[in-house]
Short mmCIF file of C-alpha atoms in Angstrom, two decimals:
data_model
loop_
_atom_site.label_atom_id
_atom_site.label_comp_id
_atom_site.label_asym_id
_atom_site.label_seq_id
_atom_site.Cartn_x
_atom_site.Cartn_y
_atom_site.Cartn_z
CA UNK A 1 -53.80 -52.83 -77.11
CA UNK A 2 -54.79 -56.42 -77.71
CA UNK A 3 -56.17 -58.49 -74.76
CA UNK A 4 -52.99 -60.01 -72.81
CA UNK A 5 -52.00 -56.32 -73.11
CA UNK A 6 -55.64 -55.03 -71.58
CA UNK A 7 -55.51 -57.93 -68.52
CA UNK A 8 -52.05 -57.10 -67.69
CA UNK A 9 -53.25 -53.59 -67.02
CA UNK A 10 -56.40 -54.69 -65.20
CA UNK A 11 -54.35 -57.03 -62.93
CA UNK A 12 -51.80 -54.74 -62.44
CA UNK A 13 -54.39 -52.03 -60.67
CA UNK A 14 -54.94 -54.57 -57.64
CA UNK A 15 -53.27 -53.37 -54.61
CA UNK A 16 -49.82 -54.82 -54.34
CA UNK A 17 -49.87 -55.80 -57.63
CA UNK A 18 -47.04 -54.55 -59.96
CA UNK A 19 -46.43 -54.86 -63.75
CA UNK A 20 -44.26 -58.00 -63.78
CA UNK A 21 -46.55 -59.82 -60.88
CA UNK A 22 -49.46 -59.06 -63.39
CA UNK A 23 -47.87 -60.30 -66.68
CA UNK A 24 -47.03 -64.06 -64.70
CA UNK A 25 -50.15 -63.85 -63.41
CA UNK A 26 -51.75 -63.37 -67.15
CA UNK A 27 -49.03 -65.99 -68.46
CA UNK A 28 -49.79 -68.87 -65.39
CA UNK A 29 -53.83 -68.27 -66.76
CA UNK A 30 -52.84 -68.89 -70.04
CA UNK A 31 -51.56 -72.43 -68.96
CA UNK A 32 -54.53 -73.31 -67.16
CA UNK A 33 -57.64 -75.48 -68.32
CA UNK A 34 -60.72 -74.02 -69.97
CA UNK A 35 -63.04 -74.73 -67.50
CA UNK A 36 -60.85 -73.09 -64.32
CA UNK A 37 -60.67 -69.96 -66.36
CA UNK A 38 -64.04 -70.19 -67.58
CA UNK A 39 -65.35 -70.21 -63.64
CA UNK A 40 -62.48 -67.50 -62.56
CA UNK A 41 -64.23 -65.03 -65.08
CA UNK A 42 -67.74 -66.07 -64.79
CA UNK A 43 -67.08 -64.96 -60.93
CA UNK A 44 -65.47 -62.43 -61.70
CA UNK A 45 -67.89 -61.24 -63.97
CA UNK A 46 -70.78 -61.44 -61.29
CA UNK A 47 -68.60 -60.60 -58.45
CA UNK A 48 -70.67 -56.75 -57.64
CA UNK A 49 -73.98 -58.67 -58.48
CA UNK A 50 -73.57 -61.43 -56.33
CA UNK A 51 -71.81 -59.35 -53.62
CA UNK A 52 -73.53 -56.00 -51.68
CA UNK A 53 -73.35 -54.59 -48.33
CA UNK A 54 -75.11 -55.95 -45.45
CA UNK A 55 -78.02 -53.69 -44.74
CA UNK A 56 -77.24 -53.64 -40.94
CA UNK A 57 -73.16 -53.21 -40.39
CA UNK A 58 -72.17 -53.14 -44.27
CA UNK A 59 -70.02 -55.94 -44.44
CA UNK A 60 -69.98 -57.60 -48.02
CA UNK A 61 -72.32 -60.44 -48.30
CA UNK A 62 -74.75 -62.45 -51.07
CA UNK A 63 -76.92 -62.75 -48.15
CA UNK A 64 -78.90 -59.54 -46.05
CA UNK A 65 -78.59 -59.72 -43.53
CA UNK A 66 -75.04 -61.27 -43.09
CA UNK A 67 -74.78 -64.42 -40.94
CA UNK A 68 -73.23 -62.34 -38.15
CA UNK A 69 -76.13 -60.13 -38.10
CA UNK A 70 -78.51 -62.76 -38.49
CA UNK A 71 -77.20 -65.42 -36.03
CA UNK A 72 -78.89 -65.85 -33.00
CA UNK A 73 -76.10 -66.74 -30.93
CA UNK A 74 -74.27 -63.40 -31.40
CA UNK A 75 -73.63 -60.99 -28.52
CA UNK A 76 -75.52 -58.16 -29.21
CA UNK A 77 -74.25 -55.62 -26.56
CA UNK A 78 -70.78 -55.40 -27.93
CA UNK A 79 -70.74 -53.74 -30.96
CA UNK A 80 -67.22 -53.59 -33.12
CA UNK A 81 -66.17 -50.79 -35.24
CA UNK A 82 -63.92 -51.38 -38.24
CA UNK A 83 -62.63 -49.33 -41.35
CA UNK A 84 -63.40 -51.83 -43.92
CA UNK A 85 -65.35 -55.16 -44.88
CA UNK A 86 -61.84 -57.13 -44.77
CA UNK A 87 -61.18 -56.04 -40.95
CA UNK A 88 -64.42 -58.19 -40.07
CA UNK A 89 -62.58 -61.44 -41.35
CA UNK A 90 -59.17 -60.46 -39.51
CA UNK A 91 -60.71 -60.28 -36.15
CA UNK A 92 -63.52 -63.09 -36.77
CA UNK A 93 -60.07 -65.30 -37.57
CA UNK A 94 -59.04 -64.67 -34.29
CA UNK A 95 -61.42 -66.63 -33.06
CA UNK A 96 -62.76 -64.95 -29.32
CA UNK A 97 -65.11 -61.93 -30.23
CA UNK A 98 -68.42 -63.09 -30.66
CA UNK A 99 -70.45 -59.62 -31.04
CA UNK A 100 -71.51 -57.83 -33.66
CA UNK A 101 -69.96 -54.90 -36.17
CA UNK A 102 -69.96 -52.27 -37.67
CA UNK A 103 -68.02 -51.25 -41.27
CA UNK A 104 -67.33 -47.53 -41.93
CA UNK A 105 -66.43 -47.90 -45.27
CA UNK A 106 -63.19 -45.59 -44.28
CA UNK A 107 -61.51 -43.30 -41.83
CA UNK A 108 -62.29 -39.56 -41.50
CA UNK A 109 -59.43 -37.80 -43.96
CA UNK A 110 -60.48 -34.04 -44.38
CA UNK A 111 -57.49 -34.06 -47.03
CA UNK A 112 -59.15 -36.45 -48.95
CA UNK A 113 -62.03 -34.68 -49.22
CA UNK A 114 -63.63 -37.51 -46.36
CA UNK A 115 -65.65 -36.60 -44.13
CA UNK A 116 -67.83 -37.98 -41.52
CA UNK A 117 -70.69 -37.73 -43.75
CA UNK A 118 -69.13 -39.95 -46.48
CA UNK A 119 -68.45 -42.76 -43.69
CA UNK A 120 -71.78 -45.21 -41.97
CA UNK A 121 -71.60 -43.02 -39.15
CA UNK A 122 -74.96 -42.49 -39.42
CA UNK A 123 -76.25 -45.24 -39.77
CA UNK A 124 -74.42 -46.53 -36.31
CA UNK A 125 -75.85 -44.13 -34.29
CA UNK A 126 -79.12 -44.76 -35.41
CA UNK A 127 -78.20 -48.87 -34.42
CA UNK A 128 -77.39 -48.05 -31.27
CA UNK A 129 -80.65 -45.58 -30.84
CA UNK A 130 -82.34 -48.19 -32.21
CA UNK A 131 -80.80 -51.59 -29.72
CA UNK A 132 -81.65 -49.14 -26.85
CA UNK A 133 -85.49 -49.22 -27.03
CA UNK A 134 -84.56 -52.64 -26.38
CA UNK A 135 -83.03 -53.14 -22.81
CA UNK A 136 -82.10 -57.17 -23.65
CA UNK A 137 -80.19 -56.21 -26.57
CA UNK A 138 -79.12 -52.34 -25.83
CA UNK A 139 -75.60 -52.14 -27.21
CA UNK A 140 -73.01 -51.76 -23.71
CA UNK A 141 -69.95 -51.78 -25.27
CA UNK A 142 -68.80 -50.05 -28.27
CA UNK A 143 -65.36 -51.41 -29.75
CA UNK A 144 -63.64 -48.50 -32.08
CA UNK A 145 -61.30 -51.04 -33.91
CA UNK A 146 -59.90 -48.65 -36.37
CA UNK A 147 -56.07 -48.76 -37.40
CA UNK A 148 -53.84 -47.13 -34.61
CA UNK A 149 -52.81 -43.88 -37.67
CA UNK A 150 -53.59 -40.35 -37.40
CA UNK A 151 -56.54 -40.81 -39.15
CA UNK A 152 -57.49 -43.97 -37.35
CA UNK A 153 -57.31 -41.96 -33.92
CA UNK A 154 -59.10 -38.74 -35.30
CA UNK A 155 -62.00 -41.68 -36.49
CA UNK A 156 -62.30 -42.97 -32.97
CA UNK A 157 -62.61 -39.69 -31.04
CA UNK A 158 -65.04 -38.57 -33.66
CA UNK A 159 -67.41 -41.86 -32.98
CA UNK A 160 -66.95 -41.34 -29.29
CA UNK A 161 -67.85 -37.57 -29.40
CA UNK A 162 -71.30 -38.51 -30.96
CA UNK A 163 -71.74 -41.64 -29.08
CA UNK A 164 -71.69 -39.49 -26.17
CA UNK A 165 -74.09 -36.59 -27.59
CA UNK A 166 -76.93 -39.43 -28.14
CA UNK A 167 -77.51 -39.46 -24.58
CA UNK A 168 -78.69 -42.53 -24.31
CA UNK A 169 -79.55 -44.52 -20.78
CA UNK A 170 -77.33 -45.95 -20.30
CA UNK A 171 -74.50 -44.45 -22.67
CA UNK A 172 -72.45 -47.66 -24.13
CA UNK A 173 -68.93 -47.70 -22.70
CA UNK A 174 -66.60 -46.87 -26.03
CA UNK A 175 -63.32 -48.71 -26.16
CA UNK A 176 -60.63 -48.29 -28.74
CA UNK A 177 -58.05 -51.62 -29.42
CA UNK A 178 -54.84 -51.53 -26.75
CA UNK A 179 -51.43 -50.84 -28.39
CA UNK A 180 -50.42 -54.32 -28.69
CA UNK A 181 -50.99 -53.30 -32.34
CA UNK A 182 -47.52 -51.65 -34.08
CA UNK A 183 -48.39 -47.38 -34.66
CA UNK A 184 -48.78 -47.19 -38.29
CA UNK A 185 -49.91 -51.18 -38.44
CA UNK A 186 -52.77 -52.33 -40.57
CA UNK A 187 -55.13 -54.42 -38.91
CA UNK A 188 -55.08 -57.23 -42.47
CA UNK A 189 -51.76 -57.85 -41.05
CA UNK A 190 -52.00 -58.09 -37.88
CA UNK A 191 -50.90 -61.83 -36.03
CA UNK A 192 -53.75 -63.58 -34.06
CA UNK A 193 -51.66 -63.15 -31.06
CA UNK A 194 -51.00 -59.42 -31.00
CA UNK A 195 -54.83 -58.84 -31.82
CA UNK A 196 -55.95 -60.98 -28.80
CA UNK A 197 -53.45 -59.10 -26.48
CA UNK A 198 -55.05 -55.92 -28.28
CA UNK A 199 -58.85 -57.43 -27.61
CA UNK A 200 -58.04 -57.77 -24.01
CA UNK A 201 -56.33 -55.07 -23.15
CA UNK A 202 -58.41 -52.21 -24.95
CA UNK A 203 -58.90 -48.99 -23.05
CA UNK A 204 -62.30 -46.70 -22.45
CA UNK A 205 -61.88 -43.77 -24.77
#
């Protein structure tokens, strides 16, 4: 296999990317200059070096904490739980939450083989254990802002059930996103409008 053959096949395991939409992307870098490419690989290259998980909600970041963790102005008794890194930037586009989150790294799939132990379960009750010994900043509000799927729903009862096993005093409210979002939707695709109407109208679990 010679090398447009081996970057073809790299390109072409990227979600949504097919064999043909792989071979014009290969072809369109082959007409670009030297130094474009040079960068794209170069960044490429030190994309999982540059790039780890926040320490605190797991979002990918060069810096630890993240700036959402680490900015001041942050409200620190909402707390928003999403599946994945990407869901962070969807609802920060959006432009009206201004509290913190939380990535899971996934949704609870026993079929899968996923459990609740293989998702940063964990590590959000111990936040929340944690922002409680602190009454300024104990968390009051926990968003579940997984997608609205079978496995999305089975996530959010799951977080709720422990939540409300901590026993903490006071016990966060837990909310899950309002069905303005499609059954079956995925939250990268969401429009800014139906996610506001979502934000606004969540429910208590």
């Amino acid at each position: 296999m010679n090398t447009f053959d081996e970057l073809t096949a790299d390109f072409s395991r990227l979600p949504g990317i097919g064999k043909k939409s792989a071979v014009r992307m290969v072809n369109w870098l082959l007409t670009q200059e030297d130094s474009y490419v040079h960068r794209f690989s170069q960044n490429l290259g030190t994309l999982k070096e540059r790039i780890k998980p926040c320490s605190v909600c797991g979002m990918w970041t060069e810096s630890d904490p993240c700036p959402i963790c680490s900015d001041p102005l942050r409200d620190k008794t909402q707390l928003c739980v999403v599946e994945q890194s990407q869901d962070v930037s969807t609802i920060q586009a959006y432009g009206e939450y201004r509290g913190l989150f939380h990535v899971l790294g996934g949704l609870i799939k026993p079929l899968e083989g996923i459990g609740p132990a293989q998702l940063s379960i964990n590590p959000l009750l111990s936040r929340l254990k944690t922002a409680a010994t602190d009454p300024s900043n104990a968390v009051k509000e926990v968003i579940i802002a997984t997608n609205p799927t079978v496995e999305g729903d089975t996530t959010a009862l799951y977080i709720n059930k422990v939540i409300s096993e901590l026993g903490l005093n006071p016990a966060p409210k837990v909310t899950r996103l309002a069905t303005g979002i499609p059954v079956g939707g995925d939250l990268e695709y969401i429009d800014k409008r139906t996610l506001s109407l979502s934000f606004r109208g969540r429910n208590e679990l």
